[in-house]
Tab-separated table of N, CA, C and O in Angstrom:
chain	number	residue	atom	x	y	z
A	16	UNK	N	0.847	-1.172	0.000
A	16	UNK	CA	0.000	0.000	0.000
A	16	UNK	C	0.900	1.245	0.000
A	16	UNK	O	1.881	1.441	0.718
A	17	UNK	N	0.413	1.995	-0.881
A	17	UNK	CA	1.386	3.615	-1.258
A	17	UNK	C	1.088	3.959	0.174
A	17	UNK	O	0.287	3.306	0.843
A	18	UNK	N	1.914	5.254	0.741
A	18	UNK	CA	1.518	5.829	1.518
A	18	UNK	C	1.373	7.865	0.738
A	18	UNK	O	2.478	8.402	0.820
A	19	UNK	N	0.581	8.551	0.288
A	19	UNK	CA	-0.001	9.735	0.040
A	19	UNK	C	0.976	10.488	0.321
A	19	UNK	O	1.313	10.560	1.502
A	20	UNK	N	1.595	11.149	-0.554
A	20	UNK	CA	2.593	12.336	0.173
A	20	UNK	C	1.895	13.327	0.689
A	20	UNK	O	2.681	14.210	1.031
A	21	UNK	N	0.864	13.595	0.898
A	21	UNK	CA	0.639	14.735	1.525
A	21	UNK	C	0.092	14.203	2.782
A	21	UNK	O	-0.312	14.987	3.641
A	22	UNK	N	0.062	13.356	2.897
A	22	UNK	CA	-0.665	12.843	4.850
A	22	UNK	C	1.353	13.186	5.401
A	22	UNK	O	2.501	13.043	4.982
A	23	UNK	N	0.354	13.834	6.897
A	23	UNK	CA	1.733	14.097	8.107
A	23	UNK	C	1.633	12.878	8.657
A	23	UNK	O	0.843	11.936	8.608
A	24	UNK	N	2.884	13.206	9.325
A	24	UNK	CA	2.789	12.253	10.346
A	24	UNK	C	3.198	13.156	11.655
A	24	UNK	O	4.008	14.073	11.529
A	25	UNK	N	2.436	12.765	13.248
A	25	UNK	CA	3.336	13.748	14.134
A	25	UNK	C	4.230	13.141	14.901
A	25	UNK	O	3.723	12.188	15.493
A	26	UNK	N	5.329	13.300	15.128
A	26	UNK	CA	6.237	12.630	15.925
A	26	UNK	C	6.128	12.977	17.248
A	26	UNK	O	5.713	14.111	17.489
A	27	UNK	N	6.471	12.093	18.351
A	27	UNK	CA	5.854	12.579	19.276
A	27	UNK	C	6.861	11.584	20.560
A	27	UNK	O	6.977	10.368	20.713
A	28	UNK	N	7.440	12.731	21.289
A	28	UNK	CA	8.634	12.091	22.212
A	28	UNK	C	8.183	12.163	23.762
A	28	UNK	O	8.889	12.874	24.478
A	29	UNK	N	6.808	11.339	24.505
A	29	UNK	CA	6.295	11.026	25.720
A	29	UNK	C	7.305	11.395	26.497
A	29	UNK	O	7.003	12.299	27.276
A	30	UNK	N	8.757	10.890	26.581
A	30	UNK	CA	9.197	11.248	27.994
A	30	UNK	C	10.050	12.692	27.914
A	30	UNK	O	10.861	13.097	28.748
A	31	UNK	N	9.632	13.354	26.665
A	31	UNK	CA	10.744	14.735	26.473
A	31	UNK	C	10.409	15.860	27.322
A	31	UNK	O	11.173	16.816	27.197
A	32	UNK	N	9.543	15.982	28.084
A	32	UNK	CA	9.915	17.019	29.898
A	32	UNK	C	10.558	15.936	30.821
A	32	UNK	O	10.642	16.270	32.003
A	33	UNK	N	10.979	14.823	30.523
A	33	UNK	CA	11.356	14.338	31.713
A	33	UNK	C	13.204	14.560	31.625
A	33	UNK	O	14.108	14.986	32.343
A	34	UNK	N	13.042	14.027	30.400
A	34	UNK	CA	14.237	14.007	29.545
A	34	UNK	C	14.899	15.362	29.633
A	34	UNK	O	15.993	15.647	30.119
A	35	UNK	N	14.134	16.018	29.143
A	35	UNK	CA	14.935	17.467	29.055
A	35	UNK	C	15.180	18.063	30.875
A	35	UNK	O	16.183	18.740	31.100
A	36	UNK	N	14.435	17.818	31.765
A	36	UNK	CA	14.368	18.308	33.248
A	36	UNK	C	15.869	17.358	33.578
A	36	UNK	O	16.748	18.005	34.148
A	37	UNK	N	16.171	15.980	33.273
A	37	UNK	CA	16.943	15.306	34.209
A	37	UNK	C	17.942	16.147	32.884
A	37	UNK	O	18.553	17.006	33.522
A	38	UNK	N	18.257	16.246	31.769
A	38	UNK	CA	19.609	16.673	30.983
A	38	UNK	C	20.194	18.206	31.317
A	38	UNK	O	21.377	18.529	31.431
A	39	UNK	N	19.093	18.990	31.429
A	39	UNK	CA	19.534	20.688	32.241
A	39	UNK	C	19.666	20.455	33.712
A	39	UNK	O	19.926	21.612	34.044
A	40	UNK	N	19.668	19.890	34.636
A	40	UNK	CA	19.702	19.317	35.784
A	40	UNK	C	21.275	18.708	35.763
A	40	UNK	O	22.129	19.198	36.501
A	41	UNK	N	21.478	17.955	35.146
A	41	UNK	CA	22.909	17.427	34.746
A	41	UNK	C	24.267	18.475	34.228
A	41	UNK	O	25.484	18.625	34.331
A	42	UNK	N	22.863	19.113	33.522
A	42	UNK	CA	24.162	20.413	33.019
A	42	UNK	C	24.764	21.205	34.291
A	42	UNK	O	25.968	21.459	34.290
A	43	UNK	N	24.009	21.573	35.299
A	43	UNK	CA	24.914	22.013	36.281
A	43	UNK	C	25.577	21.651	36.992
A	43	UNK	O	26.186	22.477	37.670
A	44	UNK	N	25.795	20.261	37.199
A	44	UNK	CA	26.673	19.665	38.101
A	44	UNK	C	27.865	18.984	37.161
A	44	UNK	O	28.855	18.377	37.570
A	45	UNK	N	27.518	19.235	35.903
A	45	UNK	CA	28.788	19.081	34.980
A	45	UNK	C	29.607	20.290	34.739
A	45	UNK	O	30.825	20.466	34.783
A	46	UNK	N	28.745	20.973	34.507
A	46	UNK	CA	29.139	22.641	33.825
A	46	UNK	C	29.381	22.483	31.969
A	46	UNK	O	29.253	23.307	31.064
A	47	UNK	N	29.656	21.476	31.977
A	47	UNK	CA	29.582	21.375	30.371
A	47	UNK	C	28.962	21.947	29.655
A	47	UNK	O	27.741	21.916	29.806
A	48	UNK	N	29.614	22.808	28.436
A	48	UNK	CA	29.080	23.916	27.997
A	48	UNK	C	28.883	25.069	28.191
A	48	UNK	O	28.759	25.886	27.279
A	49	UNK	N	28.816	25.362	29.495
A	49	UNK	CA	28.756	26.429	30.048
A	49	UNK	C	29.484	27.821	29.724
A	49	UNK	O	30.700	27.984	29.820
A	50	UNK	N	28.336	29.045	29.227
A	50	UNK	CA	28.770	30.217	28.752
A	50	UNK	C	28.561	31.476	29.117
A	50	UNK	O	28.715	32.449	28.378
A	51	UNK	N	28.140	31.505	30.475
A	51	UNK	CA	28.485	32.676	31.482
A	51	UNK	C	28.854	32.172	32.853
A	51	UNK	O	28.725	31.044	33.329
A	52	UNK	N	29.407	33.424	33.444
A	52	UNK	CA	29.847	33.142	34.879
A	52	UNK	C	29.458	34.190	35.628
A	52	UNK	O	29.760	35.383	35.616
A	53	UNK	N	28.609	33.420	36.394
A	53	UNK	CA	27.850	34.960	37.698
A	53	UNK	C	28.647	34.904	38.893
A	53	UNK	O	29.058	33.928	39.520
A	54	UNK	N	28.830	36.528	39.151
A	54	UNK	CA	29.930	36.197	40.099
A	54	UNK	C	29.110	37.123	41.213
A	54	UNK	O	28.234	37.927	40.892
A	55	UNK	N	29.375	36.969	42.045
A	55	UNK	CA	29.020	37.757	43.340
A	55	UNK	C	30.311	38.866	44.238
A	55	UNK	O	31.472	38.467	44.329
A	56	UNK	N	30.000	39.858	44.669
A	56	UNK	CA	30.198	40.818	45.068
A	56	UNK	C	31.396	40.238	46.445
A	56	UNK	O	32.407	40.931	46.561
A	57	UNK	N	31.271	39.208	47.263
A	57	UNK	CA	32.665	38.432	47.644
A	57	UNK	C	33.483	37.539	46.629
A	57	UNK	O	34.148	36.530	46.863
A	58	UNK	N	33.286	38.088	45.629
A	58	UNK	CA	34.651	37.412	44.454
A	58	UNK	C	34.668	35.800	44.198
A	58	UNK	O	35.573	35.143	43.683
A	59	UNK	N	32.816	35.133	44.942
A	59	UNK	CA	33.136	33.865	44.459
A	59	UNK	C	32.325	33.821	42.795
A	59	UNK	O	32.062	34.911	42.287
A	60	UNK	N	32.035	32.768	42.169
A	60	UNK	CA	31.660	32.776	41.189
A	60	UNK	C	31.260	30.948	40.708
A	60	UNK	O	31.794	29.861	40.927
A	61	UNK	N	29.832	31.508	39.841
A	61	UNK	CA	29.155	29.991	39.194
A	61	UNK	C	29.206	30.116	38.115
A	61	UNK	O	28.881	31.235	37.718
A	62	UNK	N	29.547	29.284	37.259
A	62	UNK	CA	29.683	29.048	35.686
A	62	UNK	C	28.342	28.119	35.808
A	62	UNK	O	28.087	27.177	36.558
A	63	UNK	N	27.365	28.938	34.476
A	63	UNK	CA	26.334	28.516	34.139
A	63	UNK	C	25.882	28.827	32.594
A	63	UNK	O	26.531	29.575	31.863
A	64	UNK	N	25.143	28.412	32.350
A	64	UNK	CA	24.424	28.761	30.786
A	64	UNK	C	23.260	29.583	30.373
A	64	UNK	O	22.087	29.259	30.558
A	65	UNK	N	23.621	30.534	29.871
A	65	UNK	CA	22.700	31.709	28.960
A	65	UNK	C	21.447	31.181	29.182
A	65	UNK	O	20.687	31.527	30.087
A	66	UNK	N	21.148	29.969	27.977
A	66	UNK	CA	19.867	29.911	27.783
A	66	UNK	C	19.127	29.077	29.254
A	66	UNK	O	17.952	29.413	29.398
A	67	UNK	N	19.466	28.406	29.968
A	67	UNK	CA	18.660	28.161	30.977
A	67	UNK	C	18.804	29.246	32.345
A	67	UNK	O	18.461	28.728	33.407
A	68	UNK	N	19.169	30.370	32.407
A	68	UNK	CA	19.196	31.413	33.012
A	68	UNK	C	18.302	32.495	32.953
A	68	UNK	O	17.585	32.957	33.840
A	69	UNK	N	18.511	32.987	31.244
A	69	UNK	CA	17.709	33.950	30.681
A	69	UNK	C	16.012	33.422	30.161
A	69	UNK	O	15.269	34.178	29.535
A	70	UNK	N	15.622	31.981	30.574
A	70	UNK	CA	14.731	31.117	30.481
A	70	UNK	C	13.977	31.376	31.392
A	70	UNK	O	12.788	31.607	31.169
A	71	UNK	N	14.635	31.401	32.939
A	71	UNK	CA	13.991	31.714	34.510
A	71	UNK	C	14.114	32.963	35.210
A	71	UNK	O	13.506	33.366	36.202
A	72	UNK	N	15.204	33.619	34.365
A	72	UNK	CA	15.144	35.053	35.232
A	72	UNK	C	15.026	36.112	34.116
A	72	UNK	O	15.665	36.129	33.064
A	73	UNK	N	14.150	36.937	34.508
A	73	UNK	CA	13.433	38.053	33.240
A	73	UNK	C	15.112	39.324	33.519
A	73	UNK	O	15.749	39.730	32.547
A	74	UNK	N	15.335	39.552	34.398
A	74	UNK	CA	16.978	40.058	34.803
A	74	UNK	C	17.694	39.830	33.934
A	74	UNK	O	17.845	40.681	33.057
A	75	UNK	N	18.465	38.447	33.873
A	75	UNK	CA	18.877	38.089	32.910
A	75	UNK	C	18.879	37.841	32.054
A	75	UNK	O	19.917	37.559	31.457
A	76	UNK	N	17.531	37.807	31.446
A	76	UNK	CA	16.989	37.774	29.997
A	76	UNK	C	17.480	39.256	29.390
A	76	UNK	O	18.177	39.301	28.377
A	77	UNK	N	17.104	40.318	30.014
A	77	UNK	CA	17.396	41.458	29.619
A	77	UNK	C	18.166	42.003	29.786
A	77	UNK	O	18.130	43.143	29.325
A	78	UNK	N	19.305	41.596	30.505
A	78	UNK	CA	20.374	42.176	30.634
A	78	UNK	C	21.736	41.432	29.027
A	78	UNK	O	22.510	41.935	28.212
A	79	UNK	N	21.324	40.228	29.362
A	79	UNK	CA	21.759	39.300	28.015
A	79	UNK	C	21.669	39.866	26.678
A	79	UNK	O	22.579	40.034	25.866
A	80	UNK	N	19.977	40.231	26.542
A	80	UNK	CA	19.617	40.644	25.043
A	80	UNK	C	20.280	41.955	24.892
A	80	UNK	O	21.012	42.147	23.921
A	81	UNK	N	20.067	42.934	25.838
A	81	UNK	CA	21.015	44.147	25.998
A	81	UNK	C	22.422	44.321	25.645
A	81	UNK	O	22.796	45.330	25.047
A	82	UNK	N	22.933	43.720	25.863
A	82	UNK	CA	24.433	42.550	25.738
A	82	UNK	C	24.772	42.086	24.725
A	82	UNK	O	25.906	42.117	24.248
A	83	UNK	N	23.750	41.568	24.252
A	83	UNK	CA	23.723	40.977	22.667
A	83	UNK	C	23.679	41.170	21.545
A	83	UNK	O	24.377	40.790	20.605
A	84	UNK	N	22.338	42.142	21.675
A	84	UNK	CA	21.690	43.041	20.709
A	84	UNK	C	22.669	43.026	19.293
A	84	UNK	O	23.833	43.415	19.198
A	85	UNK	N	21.824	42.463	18.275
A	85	UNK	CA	22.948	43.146	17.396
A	85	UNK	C	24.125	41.709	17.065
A	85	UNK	O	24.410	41.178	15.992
A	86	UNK	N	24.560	41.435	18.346
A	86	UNK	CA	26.080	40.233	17.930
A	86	UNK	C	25.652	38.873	17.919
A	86	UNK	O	24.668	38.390	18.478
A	87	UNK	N	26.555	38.291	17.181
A	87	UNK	CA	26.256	36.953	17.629
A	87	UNK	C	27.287	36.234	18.066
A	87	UNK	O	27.846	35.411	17.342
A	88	UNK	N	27.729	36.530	19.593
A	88	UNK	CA	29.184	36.864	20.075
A	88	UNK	C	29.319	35.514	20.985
A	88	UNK	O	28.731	35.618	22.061
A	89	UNK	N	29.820	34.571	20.818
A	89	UNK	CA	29.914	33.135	21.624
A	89	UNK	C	31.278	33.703	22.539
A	89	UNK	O	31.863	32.677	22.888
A	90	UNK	N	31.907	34.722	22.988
A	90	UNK	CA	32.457	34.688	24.161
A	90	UNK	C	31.898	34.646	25.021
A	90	UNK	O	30.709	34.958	25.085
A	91	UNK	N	32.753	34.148	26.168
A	91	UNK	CA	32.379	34.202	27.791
A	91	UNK	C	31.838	35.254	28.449
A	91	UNK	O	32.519	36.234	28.751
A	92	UNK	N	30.476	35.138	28.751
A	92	UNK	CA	30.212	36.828	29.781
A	92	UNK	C	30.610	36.637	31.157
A	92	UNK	O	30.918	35.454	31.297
A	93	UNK	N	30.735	37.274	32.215
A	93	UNK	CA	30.741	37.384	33.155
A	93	UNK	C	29.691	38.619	33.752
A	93	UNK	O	29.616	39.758	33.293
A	94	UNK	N	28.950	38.093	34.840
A	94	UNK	CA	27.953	39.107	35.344
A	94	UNK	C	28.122	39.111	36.611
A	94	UNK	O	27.945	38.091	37.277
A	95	UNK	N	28.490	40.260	37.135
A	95	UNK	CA	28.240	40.337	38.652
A	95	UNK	C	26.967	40.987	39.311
A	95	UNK	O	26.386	41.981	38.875
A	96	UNK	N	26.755	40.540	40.007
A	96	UNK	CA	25.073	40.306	40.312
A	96	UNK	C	24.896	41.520	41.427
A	96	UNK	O	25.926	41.844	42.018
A	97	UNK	N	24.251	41.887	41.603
A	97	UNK	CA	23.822	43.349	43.150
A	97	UNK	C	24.417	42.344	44.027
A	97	UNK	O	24.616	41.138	43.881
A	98	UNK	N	24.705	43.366	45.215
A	98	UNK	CA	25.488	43.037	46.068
A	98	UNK	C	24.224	42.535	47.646
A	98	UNK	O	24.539	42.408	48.829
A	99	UNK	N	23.419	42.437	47.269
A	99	UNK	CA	22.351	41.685	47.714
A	99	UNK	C	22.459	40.313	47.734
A	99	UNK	O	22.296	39.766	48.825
A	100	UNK	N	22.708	39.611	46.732
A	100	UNK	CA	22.785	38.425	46.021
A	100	UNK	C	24.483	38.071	46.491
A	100	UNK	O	25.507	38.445	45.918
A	101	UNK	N	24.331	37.142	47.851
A	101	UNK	CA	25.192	36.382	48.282
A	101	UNK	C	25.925	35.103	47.541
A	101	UNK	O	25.307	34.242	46.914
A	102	UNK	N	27.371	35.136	47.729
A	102	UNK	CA	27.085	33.341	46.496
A	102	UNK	C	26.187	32.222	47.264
A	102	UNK	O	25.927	31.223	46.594
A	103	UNK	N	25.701	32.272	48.547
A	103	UNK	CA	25.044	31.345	49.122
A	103	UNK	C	23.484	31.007	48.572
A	103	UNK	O	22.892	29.962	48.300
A	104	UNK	N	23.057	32.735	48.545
A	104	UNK	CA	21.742	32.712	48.029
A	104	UNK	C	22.265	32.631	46.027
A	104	UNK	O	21.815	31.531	45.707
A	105	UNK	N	22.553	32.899	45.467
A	105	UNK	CA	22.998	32.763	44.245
A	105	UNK	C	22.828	31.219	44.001
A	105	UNK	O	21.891	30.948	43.250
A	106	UNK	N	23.773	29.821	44.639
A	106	UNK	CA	23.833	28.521	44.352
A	106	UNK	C	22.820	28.247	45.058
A	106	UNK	O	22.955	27.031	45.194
A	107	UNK	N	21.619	28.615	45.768
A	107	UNK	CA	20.598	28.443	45.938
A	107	UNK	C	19.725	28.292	44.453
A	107	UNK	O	19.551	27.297	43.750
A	108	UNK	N	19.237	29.766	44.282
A	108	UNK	CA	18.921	29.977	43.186
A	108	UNK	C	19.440	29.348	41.757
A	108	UNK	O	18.695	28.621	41.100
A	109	UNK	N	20.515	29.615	41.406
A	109	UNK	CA	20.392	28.477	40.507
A	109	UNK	C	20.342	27.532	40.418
A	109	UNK	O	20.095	27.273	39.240
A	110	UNK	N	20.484	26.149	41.347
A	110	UNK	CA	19.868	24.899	41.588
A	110	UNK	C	18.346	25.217	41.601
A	110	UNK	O	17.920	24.309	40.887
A	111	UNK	N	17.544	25.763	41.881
A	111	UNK	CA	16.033	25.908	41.535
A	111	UNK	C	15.813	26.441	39.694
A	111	UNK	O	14.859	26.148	38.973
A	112	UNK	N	17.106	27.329	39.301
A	112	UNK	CA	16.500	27.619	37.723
A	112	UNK	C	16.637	26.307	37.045
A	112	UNK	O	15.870	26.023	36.125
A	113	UNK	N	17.671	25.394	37.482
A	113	UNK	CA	18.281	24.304	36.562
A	113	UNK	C	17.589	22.982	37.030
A	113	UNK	O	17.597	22.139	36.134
A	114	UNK	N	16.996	22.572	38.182
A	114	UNK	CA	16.054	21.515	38.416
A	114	UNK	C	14.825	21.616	39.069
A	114	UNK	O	14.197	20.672	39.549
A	115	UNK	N	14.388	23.206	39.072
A	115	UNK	CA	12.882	23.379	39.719
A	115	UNK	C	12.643	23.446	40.801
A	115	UNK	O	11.574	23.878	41.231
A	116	UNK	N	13.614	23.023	41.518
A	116	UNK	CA	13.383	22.775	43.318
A	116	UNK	C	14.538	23.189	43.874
A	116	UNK	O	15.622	23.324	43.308
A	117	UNK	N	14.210	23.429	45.249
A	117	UNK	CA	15.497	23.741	45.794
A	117	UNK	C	15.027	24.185	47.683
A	117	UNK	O	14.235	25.109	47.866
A	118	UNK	N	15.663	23.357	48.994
A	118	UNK	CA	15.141	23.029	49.778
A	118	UNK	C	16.336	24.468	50.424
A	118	UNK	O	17.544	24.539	50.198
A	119	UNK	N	15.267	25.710	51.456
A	119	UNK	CA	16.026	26.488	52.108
A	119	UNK	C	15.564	25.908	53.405
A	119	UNK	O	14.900	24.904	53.660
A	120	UNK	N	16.206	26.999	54.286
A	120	UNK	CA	15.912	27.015	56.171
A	120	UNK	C	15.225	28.173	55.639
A	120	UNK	O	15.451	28.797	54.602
A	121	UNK	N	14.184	28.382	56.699
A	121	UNK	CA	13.213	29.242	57.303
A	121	UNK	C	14.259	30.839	57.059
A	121	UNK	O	13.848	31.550	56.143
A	122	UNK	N	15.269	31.256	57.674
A	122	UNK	CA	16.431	32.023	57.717
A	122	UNK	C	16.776	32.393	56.951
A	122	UNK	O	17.277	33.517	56.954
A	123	UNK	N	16.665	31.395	55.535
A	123	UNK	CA	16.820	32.219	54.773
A	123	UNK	C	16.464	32.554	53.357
A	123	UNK	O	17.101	32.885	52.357
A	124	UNK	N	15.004	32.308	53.698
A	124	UNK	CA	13.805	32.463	52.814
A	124	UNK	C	13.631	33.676	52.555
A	124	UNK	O	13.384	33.880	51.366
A	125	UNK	N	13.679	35.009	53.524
A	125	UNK	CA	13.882	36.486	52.948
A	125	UNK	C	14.493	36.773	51.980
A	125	UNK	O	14.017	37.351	51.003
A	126	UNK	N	15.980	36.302	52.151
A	126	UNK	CA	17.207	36.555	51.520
A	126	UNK	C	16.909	36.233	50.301
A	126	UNK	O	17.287	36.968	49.389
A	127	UNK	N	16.104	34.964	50.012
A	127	UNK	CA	16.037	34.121	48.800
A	127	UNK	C	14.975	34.794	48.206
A	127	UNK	O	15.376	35.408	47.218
A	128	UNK	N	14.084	34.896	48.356
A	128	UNK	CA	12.537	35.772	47.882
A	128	UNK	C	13.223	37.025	47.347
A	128	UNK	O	13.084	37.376	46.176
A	129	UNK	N	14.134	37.844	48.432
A	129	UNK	CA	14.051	39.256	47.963
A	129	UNK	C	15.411	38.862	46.794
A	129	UNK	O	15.063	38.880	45.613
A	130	UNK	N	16.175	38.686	46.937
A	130	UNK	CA	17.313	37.769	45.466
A	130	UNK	C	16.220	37.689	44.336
A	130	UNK	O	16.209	38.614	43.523
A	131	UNK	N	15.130	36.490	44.181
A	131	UNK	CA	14.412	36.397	43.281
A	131	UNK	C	13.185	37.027	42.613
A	131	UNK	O	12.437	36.692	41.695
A	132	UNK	N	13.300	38.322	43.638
A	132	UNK	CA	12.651	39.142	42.845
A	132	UNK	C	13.241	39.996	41.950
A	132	UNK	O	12.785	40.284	40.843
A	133	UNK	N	14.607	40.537	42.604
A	133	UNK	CA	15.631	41.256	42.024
A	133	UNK	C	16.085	40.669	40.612
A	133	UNK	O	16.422	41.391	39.673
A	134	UNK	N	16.057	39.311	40.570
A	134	UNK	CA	16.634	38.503	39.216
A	134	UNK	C	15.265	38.233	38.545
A	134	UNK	O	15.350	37.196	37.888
A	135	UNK	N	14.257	38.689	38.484
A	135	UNK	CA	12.971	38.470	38.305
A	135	UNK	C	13.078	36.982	37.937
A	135	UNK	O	13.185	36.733	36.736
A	136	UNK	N	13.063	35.887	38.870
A	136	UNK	CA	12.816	34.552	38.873
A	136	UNK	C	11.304	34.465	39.369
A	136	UNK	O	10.754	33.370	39.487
C-alpha cells in the first residue's frame, strides 16, 4: 500500500519534559558547555548557561539581550550580580532555575525571595 505524500505524520517524544528536566539538571553539576559566569560581590563565582538562566530570570533575559543586541558573540560573559545576592543565596537559586526545586531554612527564605525578585525569577 502507497503511503499519500501529503498525509503528516506527528512525531511525538512522551518522555521529552522528563528528559529534558533530568539533561539541564545534569548540566549544572557538569558545567559542560557552560557560557556565562555569575559572580558575586565576595569574588566567588558559578559558571552557568545563557539559555537556561535567561529562560527563569526576566533580569537576565534582559540584561543578556542588551548585551547581545545586534552580535552573535559566543564569548564568555561574566555578570556580577547586586550586592544583595550572596554566592550562598545565588547557588541556591540556581539549583532551583536548573532543576525546579530547591530546599532552604526558614532564615533564609527572605534573603532568597528578595534575590528572586531582584533577578525576576
Amino acid at each position: 500500500m502507497a503511503i499519500a505524500a501529503a498525509e503528516n505524520f506527528q512525531l511525538k517524544w512522551h518522555s521529552y519534559g522528563a528528559h529534558l528536566h533530568t539533561s539541564i539538571a545534569t548540566l549544572l553539576r557538569s558545567e559542560s558547555f557552560s557560557d556565562i559566569t555569575l559572580a558575586t560581590v565576595d569574588g566567588r563565582q558559578i559558571s552557568a548557561h545563557r539559555i537556561v538562566l535567561s529562560a527563569c530570570s526576566s533580569y537576565i533575559k534582559q540584561l543578556l539581550h542588551t548585551v547581545y543586541r545586534g552580535t552573535n558573540s559566543t564569548l564568555p560573559l561574566v555578570v556580577v550580580l547586586p550586592s544583595e545576592i550572596t554566592y550562598r543565596i545565588l547557588r541556591i537559586l540556581v539549583e532551583y532555575m536548573y532543576s525546579g526545586e530547591a530546599t532552604v531554612s526558614y532564615g533564609q527564605l527572605d534573603g532568597i525571595l528578595r534575590a528572586a525578585h531582584i533577578l525576576g525569577i
